[in-house]
PDB file of C-alpha atoms in Angstrom:
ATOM      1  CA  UNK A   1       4.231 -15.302  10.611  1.00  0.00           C
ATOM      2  CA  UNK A   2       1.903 -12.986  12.086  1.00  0.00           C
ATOM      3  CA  UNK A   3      -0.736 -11.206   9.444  1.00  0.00           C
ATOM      4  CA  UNK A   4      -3.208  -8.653   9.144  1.00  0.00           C
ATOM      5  CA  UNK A   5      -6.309 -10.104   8.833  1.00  0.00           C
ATOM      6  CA  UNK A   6      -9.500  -8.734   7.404  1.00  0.00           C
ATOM      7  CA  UNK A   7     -13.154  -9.783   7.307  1.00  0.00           C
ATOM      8  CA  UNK A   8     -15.408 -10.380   5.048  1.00  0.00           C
ATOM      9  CA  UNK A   9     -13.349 -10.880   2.105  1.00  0.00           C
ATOM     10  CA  UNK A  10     -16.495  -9.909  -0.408  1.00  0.00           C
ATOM     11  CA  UNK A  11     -19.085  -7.270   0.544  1.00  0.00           C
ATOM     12  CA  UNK A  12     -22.079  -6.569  -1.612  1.00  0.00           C
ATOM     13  CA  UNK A  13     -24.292  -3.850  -0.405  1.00  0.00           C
ATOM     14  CA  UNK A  14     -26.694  -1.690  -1.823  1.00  0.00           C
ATOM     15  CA  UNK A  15     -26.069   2.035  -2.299  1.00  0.00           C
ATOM     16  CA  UNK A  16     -27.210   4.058   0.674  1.00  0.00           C
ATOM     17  CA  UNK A  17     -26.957   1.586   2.837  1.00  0.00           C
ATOM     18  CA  UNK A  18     -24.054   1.252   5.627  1.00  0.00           C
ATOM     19  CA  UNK A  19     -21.099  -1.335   5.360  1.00  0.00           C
ATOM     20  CA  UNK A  20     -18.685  -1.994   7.926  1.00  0.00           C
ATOM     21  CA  UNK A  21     -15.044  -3.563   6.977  1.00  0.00           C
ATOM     22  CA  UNK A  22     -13.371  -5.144   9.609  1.00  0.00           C
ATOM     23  CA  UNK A  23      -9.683  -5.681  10.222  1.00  0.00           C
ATOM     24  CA  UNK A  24      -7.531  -7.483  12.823  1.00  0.00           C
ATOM     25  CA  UNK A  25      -4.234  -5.636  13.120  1.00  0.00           C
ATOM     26  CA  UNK A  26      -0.988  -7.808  14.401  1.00  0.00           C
ATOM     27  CA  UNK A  27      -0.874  -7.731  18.248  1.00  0.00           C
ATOM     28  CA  UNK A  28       2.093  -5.831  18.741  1.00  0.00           C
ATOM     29  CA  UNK A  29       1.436  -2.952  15.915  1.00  0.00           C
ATOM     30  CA  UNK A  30       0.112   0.560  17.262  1.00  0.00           C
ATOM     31  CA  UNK A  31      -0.182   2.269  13.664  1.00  0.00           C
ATOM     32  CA  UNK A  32      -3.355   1.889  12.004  1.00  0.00           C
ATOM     33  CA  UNK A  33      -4.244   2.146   8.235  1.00  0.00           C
ATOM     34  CA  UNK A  34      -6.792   1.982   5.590  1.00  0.00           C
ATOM     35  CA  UNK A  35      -5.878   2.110   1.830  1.00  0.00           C
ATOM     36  CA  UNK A  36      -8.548   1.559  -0.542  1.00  0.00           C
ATOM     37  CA  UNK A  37      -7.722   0.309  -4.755  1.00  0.00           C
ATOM     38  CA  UNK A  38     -10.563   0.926  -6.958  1.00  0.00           C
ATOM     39  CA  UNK A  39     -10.156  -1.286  -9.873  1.00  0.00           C
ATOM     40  CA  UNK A  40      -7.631  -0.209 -12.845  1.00  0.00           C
ATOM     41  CA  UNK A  41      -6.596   2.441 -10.499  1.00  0.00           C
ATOM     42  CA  UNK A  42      -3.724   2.734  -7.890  1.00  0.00           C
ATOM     43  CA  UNK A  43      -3.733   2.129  -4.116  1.00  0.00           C
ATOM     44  CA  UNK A  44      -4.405   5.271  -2.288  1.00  0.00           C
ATOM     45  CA  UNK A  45      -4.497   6.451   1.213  1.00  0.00           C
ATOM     46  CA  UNK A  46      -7.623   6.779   3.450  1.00  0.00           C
ATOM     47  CA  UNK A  47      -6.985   7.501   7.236  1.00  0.00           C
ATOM     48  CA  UNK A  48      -4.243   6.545   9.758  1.00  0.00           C
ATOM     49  CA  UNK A  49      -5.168   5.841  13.179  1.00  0.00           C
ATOM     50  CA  UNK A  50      -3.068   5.690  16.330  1.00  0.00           C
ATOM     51  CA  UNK A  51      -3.497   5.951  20.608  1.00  0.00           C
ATOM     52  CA  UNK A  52      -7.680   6.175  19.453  1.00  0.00           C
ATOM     53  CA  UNK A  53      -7.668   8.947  17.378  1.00  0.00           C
ATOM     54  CA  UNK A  54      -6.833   9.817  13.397  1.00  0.00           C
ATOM     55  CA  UNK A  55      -3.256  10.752  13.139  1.00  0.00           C
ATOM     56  CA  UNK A  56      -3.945  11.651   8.883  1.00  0.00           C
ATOM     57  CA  UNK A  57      -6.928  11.224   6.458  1.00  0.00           C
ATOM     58  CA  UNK A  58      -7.101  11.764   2.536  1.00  0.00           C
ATOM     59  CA  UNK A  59      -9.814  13.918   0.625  1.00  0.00           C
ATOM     60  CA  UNK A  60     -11.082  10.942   0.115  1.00  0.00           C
ATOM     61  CA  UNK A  61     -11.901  10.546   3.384  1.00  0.00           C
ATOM     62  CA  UNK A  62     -15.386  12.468   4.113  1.00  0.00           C
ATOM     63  CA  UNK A  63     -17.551  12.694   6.167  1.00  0.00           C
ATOM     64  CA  UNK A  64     -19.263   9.510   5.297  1.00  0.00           C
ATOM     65  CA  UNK A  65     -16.312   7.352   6.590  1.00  0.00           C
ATOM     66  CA  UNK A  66     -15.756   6.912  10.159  1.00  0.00           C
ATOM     67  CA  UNK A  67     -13.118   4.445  11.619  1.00  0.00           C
ATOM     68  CA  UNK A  68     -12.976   2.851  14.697  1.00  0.00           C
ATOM     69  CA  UNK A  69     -10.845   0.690  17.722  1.00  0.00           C
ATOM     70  CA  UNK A  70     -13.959  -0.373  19.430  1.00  0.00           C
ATOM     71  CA  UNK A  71     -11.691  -3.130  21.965  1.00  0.00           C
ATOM     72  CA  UNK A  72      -7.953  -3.944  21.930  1.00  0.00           C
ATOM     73  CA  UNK A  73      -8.123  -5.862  18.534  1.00  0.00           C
ATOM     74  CA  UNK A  74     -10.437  -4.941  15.779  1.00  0.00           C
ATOM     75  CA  UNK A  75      -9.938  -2.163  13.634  1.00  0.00           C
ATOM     76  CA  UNK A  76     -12.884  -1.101  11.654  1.00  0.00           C
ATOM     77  CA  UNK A  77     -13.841   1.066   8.858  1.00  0.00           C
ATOM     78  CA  UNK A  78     -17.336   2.090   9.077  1.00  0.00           C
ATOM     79  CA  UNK A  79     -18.967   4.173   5.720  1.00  0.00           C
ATOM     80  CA  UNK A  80     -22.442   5.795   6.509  1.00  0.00           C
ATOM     81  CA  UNK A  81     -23.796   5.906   2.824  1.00  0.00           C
ATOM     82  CA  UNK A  82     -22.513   4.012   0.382  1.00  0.00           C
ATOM     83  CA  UNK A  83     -21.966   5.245  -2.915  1.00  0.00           C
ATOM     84  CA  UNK A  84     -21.353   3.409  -6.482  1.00  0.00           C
ATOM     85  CA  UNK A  85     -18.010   5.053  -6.475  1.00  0.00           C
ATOM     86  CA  UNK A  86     -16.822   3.664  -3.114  1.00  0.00           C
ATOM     87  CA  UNK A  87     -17.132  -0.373  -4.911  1.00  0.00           C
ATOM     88  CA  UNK A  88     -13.192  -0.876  -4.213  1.00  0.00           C
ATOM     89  CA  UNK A  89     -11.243  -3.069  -2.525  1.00  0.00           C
ATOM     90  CA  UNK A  90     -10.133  -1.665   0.426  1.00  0.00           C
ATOM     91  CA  UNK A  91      -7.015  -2.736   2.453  1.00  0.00           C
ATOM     92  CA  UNK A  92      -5.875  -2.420   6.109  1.00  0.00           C
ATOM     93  CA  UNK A  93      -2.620  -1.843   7.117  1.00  0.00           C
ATOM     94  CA  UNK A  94      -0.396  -1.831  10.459  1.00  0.00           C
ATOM     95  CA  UNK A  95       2.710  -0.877  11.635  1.00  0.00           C
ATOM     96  CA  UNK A  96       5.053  -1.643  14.337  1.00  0.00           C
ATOM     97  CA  UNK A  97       6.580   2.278  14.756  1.00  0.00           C
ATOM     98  CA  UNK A  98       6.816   5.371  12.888  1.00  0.00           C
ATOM     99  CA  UNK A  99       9.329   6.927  11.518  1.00  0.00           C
ATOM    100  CA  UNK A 100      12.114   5.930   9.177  1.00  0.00           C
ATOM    101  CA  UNK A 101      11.951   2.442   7.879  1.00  0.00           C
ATOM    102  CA  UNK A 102       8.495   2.042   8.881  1.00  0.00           C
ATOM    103  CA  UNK A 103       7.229  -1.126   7.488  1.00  0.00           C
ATOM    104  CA  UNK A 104       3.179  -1.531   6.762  1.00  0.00           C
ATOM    105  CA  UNK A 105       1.758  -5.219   6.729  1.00  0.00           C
ATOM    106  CA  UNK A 106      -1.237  -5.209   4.499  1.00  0.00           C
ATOM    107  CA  UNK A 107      -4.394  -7.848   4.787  1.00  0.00           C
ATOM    108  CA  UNK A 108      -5.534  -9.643   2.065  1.00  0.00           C
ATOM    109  CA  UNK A 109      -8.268  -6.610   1.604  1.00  0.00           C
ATOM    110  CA  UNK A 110     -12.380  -6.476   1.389  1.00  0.00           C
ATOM    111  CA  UNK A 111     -13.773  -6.248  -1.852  1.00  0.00           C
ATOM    112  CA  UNK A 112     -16.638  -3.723  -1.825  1.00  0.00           C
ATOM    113  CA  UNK A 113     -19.420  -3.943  -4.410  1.00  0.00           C
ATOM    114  CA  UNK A 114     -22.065  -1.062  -4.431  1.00  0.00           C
ATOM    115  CA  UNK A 115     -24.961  -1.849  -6.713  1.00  0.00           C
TER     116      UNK A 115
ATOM    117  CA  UNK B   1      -2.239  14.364  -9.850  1.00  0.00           C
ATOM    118  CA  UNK B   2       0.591  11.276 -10.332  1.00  0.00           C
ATOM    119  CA  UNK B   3       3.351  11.957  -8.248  1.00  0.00           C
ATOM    120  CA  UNK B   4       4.378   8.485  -8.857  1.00  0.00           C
ATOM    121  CA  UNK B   5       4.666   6.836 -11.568  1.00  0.00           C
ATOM    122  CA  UNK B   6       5.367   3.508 -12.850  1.00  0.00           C
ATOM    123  CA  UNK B   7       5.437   3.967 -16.993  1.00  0.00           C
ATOM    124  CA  UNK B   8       5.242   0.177 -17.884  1.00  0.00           C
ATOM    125  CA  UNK B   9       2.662  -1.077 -16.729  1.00  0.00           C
ATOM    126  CA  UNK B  10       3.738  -4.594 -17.799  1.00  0.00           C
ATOM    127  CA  UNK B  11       7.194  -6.779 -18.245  1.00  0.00           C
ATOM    128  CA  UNK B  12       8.000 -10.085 -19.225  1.00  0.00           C
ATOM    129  CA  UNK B  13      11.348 -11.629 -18.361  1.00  0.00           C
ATOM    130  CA  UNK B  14      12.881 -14.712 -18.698  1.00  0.00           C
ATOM    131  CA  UNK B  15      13.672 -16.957 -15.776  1.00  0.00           C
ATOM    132  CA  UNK B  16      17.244 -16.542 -14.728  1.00  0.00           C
ATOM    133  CA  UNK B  17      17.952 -13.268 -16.254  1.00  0.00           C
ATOM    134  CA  UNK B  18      17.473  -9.673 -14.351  1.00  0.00           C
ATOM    135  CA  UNK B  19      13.950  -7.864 -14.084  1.00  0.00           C
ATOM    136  CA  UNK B  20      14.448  -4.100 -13.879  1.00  0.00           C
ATOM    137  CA  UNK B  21      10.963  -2.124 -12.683  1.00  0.00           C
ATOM    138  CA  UNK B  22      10.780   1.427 -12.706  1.00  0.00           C
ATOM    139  CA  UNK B  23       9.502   4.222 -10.752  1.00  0.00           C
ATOM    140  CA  UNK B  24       9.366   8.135 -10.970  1.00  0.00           C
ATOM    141  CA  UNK B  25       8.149  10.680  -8.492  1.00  0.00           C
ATOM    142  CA  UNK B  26       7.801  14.597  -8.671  1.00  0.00           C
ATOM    143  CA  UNK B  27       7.063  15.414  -5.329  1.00  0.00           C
ATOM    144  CA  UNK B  28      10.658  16.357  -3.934  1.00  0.00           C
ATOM    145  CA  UNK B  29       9.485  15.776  -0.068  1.00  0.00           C
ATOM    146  CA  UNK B  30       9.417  12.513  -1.215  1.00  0.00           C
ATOM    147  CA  UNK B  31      12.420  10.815   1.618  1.00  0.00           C
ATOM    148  CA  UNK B  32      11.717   7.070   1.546  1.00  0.00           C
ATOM    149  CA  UNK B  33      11.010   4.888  -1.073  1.00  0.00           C
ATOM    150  CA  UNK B  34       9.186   1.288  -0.940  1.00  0.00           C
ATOM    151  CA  UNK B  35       8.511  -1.293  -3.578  1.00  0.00           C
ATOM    152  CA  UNK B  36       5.681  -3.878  -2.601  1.00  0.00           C
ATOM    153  CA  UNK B  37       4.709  -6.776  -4.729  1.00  0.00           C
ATOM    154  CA  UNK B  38       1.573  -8.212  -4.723  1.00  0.00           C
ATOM    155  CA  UNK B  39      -0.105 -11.558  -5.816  1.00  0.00           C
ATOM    156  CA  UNK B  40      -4.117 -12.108  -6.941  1.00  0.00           C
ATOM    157  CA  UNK B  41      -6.221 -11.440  -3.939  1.00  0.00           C
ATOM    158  CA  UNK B  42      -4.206 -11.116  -1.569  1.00  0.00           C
ATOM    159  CA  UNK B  43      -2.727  -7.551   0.217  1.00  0.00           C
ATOM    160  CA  UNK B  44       0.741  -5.807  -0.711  1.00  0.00           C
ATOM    161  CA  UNK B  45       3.708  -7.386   0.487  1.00  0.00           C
ATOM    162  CA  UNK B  46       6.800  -5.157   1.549  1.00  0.00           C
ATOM    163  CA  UNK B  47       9.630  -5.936  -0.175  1.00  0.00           C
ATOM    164  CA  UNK B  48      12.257  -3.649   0.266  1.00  0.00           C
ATOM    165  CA  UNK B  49      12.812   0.023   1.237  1.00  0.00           C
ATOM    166  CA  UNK B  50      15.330   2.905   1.057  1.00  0.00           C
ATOM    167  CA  UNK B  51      15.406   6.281   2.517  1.00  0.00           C
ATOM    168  CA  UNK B  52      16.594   9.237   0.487  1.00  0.00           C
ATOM    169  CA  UNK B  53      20.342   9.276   1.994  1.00  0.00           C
ATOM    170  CA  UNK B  54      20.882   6.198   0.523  1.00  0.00           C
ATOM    171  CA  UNK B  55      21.350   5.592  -3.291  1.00  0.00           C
ATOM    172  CA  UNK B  56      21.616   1.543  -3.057  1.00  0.00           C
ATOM    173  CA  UNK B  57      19.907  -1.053  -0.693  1.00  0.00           C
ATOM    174  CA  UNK B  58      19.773  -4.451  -1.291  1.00  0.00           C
ATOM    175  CA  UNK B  59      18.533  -7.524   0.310  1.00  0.00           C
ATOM    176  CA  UNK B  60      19.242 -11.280  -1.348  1.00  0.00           C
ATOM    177  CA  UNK B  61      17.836 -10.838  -5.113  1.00  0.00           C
ATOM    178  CA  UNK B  62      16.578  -7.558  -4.974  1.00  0.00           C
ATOM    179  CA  UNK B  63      18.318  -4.186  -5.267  1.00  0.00           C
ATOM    180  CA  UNK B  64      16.857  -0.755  -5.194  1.00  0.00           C
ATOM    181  CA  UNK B  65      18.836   1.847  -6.192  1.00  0.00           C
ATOM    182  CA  UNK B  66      18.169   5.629  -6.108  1.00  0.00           C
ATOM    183  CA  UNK B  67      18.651   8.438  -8.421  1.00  0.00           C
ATOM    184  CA  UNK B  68      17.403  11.924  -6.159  1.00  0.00           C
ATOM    185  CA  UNK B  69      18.442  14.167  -8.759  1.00  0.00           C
ATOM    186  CA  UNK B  70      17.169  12.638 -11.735  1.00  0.00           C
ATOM    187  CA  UNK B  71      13.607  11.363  -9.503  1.00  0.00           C
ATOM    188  CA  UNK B  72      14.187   7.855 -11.085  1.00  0.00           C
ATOM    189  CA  UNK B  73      14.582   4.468  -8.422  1.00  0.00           C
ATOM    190  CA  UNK B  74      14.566   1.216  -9.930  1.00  0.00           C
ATOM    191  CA  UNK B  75      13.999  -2.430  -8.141  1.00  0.00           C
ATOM    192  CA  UNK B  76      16.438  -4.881  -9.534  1.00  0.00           C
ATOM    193  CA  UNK B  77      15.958  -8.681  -9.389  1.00  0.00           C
ATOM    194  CA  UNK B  78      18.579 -11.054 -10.218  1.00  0.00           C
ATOM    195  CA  UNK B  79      18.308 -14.094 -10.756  1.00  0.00           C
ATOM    196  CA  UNK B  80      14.206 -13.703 -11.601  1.00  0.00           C
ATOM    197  CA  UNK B  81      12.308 -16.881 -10.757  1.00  0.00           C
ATOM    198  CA  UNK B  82       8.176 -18.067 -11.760  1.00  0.00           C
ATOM    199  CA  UNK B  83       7.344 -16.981  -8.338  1.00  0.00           C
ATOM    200  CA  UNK B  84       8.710 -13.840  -8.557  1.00  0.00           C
ATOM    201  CA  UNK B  85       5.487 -12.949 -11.016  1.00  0.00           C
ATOM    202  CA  UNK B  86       3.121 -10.110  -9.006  1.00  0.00           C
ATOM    203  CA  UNK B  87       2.440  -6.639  -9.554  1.00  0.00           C
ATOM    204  CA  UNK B  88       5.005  -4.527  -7.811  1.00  0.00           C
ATOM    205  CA  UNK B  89       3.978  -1.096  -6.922  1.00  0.00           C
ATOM    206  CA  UNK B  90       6.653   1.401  -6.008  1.00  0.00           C
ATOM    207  CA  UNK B  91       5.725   3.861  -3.131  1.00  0.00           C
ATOM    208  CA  UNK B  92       6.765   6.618  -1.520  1.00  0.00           C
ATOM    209  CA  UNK B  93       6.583   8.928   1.497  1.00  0.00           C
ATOM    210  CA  UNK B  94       6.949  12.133   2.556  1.00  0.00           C
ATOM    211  CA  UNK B  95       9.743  13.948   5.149  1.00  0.00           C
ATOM    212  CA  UNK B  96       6.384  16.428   6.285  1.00  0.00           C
ATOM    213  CA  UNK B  97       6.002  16.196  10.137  1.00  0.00           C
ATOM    214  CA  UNK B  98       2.675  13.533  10.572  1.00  0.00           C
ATOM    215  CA  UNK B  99       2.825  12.799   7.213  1.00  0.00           C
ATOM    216  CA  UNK B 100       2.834   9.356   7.359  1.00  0.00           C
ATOM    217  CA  UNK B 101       0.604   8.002   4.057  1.00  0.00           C
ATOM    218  CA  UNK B 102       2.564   6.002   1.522  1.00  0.00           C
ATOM    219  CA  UNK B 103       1.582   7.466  -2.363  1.00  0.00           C
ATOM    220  CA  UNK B 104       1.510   4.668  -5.083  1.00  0.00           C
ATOM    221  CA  UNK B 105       2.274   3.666  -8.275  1.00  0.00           C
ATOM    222  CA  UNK B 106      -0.255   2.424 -10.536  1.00  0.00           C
ATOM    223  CA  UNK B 107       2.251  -1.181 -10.885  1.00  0.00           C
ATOM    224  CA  UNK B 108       3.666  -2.971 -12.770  1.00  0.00           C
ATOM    225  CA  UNK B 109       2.933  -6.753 -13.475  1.00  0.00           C
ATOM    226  CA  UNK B 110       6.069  -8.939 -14.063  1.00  0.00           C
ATOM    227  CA  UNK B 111       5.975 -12.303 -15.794  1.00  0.00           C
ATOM    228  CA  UNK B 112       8.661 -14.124 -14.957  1.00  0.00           C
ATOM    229  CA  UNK B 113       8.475 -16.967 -18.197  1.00  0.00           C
ATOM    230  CA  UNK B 114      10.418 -20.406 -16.908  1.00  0.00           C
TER     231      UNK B 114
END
């Protein structure tokens, strides 16, 4: 069965410094997502990406977070400055189509560790 | 702001018998519903959905059912197995035009005790 993949599955990084997550979306799938979970808390929206350009982003989602479809594959989530409060694990997502009964397919997520 | 919410945030259940999970929401926009379940380190996994002009979906052991007017849907599992033990997060989404983000529950980890 086809999956979301995402890479690396642990990131430790030092705050200030720039992380990028990576994510390979199923082939077919046009809708792009990234959900973050920080720990104890619930999953919550980030930015949703389709035809190369955000579609929706959270207040979360500041200036300090950029995403990106740099070739016909990878999906990436780029943030400029890290901050202790970003350590969470954060989770692509892809869809198929919009609309009703969408259906998001989640990878297995990055864990994010700002020290 | 918790515009849905999953009040137990744990349940144990027997093997064989049914495991009811429960979900609120206040945001009335709210016009499909989603319950994902999700194992140690690994991503969400949809389980089943309904939209808003529906009050029942079901799909092999699990049922969802949907209360609009009281804000309340509930995923049903019958017969619960071992493997059936995740966190299940209800979700929902929003009838706005481009509103596309899914809003979460907090979960709710089921043991499913053989």
């Amino acid at each position: 069965e086809p999956e979301v993949t995402q890479t690396p599955s642990h990131q430790v990084t030092q705050m200030g410094q720039e992380v990028i997550l990576r994510c390979v979306p199923i082939s077919n799938h046009l809708y792009f997502y990234w959900y973050r979970q920080i720990l104890g808390q619930k999953v919550e929206f980030l930015v949703s990406f389709y035809n190369n350009e955000i579609s929706e982003k959270s207040e979360i989602f500041d200036d300090q977070f950029s995403v990106e479809r740099p070739d016909g594959s990878n999906f990436t989530l780029k943030i400029r400055s890290t901050k202790l409060e970003d350590s969470a694990m954060y989770f692509c997502a892809s869809s198929a189509r919009r609309g009703a009964n969408e259906k998001l397919f989640f990878g297995s997520g990055t864990q994010l560790s700002v020290l | 702001d918790q515009q849905v919410k999953q009040n137990s945030p744990s349940l144990s259940v027997q093997e064989g018998r049914i495991s009811i999970l429960n979900c609120d929401y206040t945001n009335s926009m709210f016009d499909y519903f989603l319950w994902y379940k999700k194992y140690p380190a690994e991503g969400p996994t949809f389980l089943i959905s309904i939209s808003s002009i529906k009050d029942k979906n079901e799909d092999g052991r699990f049922t969802v059912f949907l209360n609009k007017s009281a804000k309340h849907l509930s995923l049903h599992i019958v017969p619960s197995q071992p493997g059936d033990s995740a966190v299940y997060f209800c979700a929902a989404r929003g009838s706005g035009a481009g509103s596309y983000q899914l809003t979460f529950g907090k979960g709710t980890k089921l043991s499913v005790i053989p």
